[in-house]
mmCIF file with all atom_site columns, C-alpha atoms in Angstrom:
data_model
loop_
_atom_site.group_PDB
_atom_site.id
_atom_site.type_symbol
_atom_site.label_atom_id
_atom_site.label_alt_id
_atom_site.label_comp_id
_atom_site.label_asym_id
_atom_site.label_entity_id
_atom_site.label_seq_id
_atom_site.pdbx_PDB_ins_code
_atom_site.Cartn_x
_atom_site.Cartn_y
_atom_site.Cartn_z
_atom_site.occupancy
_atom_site.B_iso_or_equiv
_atom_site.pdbx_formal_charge
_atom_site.auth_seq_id
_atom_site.auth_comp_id
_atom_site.auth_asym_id
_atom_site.auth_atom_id
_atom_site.pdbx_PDB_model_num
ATOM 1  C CA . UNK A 1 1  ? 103.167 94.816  111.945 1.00 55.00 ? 1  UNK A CA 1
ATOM 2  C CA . UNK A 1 2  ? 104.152 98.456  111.387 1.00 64.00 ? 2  UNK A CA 1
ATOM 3  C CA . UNK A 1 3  ? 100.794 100.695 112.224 1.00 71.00 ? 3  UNK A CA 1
ATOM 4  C CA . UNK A 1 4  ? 102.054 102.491 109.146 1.00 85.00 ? 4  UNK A CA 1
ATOM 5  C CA . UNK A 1 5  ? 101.103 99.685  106.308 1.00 89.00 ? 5  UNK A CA 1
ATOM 6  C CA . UNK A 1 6  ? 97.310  100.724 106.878 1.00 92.00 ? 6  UNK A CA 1
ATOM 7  C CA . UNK A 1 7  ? 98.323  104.164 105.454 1.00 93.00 ? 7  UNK A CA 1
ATOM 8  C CA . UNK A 1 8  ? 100.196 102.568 102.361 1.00 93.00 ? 8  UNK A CA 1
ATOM 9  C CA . UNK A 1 9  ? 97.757  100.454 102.028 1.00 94.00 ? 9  UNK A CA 1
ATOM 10 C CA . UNK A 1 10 ? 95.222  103.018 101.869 1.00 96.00 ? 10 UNK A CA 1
ATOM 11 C CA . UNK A 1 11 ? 97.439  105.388 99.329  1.00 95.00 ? 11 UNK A CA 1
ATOM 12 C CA . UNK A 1 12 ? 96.959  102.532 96.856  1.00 96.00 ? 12 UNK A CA 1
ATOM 13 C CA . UNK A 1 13 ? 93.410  102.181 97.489  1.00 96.00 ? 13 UNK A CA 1
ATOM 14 C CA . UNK A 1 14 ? 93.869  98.454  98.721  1.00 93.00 ? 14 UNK A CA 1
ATOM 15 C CA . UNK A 1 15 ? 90.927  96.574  100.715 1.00 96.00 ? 15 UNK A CA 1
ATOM 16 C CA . UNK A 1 16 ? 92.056  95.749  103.629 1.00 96.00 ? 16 UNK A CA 1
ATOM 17 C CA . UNK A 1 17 ? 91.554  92.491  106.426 1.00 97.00 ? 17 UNK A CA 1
ATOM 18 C CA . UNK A 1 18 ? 92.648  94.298  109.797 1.00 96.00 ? 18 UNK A CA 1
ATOM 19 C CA . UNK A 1 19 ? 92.321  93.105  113.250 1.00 95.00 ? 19 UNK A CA 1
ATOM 20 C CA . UNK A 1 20 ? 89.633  95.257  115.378 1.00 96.00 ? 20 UNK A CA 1
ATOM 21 C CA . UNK A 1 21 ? 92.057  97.260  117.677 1.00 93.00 ? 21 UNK A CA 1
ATOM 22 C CA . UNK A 1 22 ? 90.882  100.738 118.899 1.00 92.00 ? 22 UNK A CA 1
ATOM 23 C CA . UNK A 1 23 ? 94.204  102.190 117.465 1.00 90.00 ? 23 UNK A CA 1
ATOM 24 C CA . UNK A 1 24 ? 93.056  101.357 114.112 1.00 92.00 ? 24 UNK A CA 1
ATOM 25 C CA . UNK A 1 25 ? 89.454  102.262 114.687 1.00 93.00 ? 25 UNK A CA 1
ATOM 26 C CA . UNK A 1 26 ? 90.921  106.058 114.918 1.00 91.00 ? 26 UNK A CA 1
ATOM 27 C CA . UNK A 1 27 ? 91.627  105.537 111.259 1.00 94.00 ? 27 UNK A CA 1
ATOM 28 C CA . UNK A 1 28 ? 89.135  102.729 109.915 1.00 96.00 ? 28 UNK A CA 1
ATOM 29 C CA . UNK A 1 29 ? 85.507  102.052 109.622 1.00 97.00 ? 29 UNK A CA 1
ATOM 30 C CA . UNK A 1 30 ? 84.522  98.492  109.234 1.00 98.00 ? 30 UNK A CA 1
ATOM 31 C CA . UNK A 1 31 ? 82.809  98.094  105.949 1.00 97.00 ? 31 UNK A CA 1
ATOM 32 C CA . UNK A 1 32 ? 83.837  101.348 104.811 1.00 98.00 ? 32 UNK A CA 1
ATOM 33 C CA . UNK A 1 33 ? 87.396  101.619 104.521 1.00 98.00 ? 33 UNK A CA 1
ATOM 34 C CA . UNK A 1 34 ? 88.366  98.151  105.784 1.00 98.00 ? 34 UNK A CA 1
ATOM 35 C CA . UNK A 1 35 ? 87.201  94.939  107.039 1.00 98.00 ? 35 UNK A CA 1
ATOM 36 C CA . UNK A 1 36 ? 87.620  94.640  110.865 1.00 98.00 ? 36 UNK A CA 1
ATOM 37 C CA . UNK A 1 37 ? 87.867  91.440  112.331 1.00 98.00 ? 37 UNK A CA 1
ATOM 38 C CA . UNK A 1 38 ? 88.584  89.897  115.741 1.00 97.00 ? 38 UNK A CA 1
ATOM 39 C CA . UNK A 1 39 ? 93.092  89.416  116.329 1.00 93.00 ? 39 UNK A CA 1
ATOM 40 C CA . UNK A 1 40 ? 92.343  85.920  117.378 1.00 95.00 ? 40 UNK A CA 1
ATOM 41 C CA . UNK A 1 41 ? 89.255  84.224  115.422 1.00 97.00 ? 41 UNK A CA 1
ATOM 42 C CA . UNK A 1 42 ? 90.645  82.540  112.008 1.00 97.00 ? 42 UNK A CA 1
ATOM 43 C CA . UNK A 1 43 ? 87.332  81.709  110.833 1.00 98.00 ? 43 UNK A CA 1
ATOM 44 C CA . UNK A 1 44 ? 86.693  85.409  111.682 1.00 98.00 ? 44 UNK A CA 1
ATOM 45 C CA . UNK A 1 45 ? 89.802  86.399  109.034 1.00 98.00 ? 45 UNK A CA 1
ATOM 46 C CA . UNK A 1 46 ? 88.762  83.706  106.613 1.00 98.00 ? 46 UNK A CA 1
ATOM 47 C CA . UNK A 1 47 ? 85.612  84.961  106.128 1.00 98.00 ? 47 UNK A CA 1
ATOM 48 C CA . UNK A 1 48 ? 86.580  88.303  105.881 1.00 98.00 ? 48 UNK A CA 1
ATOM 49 C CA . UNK A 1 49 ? 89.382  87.253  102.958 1.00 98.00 ? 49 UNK A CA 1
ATOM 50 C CA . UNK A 1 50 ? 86.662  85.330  101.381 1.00 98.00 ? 50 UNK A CA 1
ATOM 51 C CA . UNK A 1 51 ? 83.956  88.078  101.255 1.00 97.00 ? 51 UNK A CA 1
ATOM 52 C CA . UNK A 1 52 ? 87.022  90.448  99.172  1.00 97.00 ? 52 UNK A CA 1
ATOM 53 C CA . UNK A 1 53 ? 87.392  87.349  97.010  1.00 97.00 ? 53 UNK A CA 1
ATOM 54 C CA . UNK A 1 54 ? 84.215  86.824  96.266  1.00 98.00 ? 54 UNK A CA 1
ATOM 55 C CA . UNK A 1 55 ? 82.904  90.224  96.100  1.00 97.00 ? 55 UNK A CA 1
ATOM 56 C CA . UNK A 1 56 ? 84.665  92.576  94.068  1.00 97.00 ? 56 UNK A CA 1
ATOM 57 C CA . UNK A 1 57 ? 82.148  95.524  94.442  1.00 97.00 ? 57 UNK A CA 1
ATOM 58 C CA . UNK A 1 58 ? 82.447  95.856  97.774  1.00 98.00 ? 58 UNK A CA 1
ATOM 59 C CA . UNK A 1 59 ? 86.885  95.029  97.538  1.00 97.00 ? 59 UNK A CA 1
ATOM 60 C CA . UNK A 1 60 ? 86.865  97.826  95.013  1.00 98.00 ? 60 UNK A CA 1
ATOM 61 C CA . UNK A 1 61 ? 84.061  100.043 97.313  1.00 98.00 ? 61 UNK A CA 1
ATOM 62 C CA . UNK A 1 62 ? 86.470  99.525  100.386 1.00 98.00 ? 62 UNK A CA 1
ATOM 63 C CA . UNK A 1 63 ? 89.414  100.413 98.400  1.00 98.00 ? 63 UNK A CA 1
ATOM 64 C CA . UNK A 1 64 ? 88.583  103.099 96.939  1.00 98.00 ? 64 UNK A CA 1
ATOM 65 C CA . UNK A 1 65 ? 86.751  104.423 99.803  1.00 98.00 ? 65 UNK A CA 1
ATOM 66 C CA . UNK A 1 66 ? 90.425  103.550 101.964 1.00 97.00 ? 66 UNK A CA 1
ATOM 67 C CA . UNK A 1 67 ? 92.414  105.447 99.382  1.00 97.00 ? 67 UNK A CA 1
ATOM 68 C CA . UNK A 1 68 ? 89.926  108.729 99.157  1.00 97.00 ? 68 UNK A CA 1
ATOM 69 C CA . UNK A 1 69 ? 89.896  108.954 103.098 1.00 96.00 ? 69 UNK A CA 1
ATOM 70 C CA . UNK A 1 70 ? 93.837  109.081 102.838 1.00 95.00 ? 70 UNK A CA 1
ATOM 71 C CA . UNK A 1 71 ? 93.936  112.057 100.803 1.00 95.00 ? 71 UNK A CA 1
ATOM 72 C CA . UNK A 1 72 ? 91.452  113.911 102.438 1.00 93.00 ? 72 UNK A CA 1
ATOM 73 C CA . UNK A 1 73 ? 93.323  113.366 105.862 1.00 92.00 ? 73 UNK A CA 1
ATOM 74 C CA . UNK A 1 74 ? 96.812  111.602 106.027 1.00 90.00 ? 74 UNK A CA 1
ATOM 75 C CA . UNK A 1 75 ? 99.150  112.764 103.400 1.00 90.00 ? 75 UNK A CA 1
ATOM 76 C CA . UNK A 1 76 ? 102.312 113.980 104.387 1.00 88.00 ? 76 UNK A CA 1
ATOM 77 C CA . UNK A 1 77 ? 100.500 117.636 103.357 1.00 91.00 ? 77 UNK A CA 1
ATOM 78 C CA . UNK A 1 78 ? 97.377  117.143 104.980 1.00 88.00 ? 78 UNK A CA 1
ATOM 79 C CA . UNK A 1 79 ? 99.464  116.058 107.982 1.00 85.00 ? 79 UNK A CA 1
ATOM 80 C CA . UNK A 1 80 ? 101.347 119.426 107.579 1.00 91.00 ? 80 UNK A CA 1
ATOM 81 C CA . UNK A 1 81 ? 98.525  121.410 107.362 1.00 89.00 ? 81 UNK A CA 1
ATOM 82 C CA . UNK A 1 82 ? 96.980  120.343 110.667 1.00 87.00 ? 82 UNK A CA 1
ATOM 83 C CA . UNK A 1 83 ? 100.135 120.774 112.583 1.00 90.00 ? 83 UNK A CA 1
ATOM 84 C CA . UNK A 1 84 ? 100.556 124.325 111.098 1.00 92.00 ? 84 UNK A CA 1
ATOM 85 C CA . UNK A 1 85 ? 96.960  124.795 111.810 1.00 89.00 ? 85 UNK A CA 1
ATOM 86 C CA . UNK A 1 86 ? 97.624  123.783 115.325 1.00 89.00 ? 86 UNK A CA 1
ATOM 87 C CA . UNK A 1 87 ? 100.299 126.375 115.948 1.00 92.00 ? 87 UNK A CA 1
ATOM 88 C CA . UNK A 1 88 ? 99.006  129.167 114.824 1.00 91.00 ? 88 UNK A CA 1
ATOM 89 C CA . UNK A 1 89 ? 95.667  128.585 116.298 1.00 83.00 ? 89 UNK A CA 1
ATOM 90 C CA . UNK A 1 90 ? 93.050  128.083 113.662 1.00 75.00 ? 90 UNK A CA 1
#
């Protein structure tokens, strides 16, 4: 899976299922932005997928929550800015 379908996921504002790799944890909070479950326990995942299904306040919490955190922090702009920042030292 391409690391950067968590970031078009997000632009959408889509609640995500996502296995709980420290790569991702840079990027996602588990019950915030996404749901973070263990790579390798299915019940794990089906619960997960179940909780969206059955709860839509917290599936539209997470997703909006997933989308606002994107364009605070990793648009192709925001991205920009915080190179530019880097180089020029502020």
């Amino acid at each position: 899976v391409s690391p950067l379908k968590i970031f078009e996921y997000m632009a959408v504002g889509k609640a995500m299922v996502v296995s709980d790799l420290a790569v991702l944890r840079e990027v996602l909070k588990d019950g915030y932005n996404a749901l973070l479950v263990s790579a390798d326990d299915v019940d794990e995942w089906v619960k997960a997928l179940e909780k969206l299904k059955n709860k839509p306040d917290m599936r539209e919490r997470i997703g909006y929550n997933s989308k606002k955190d994107f364009e605070r922090n990793y648009t192709w702009r925001k991205r920009a800015e915080k190179v530019i920042c880097k180089i020029i030292g502020l």
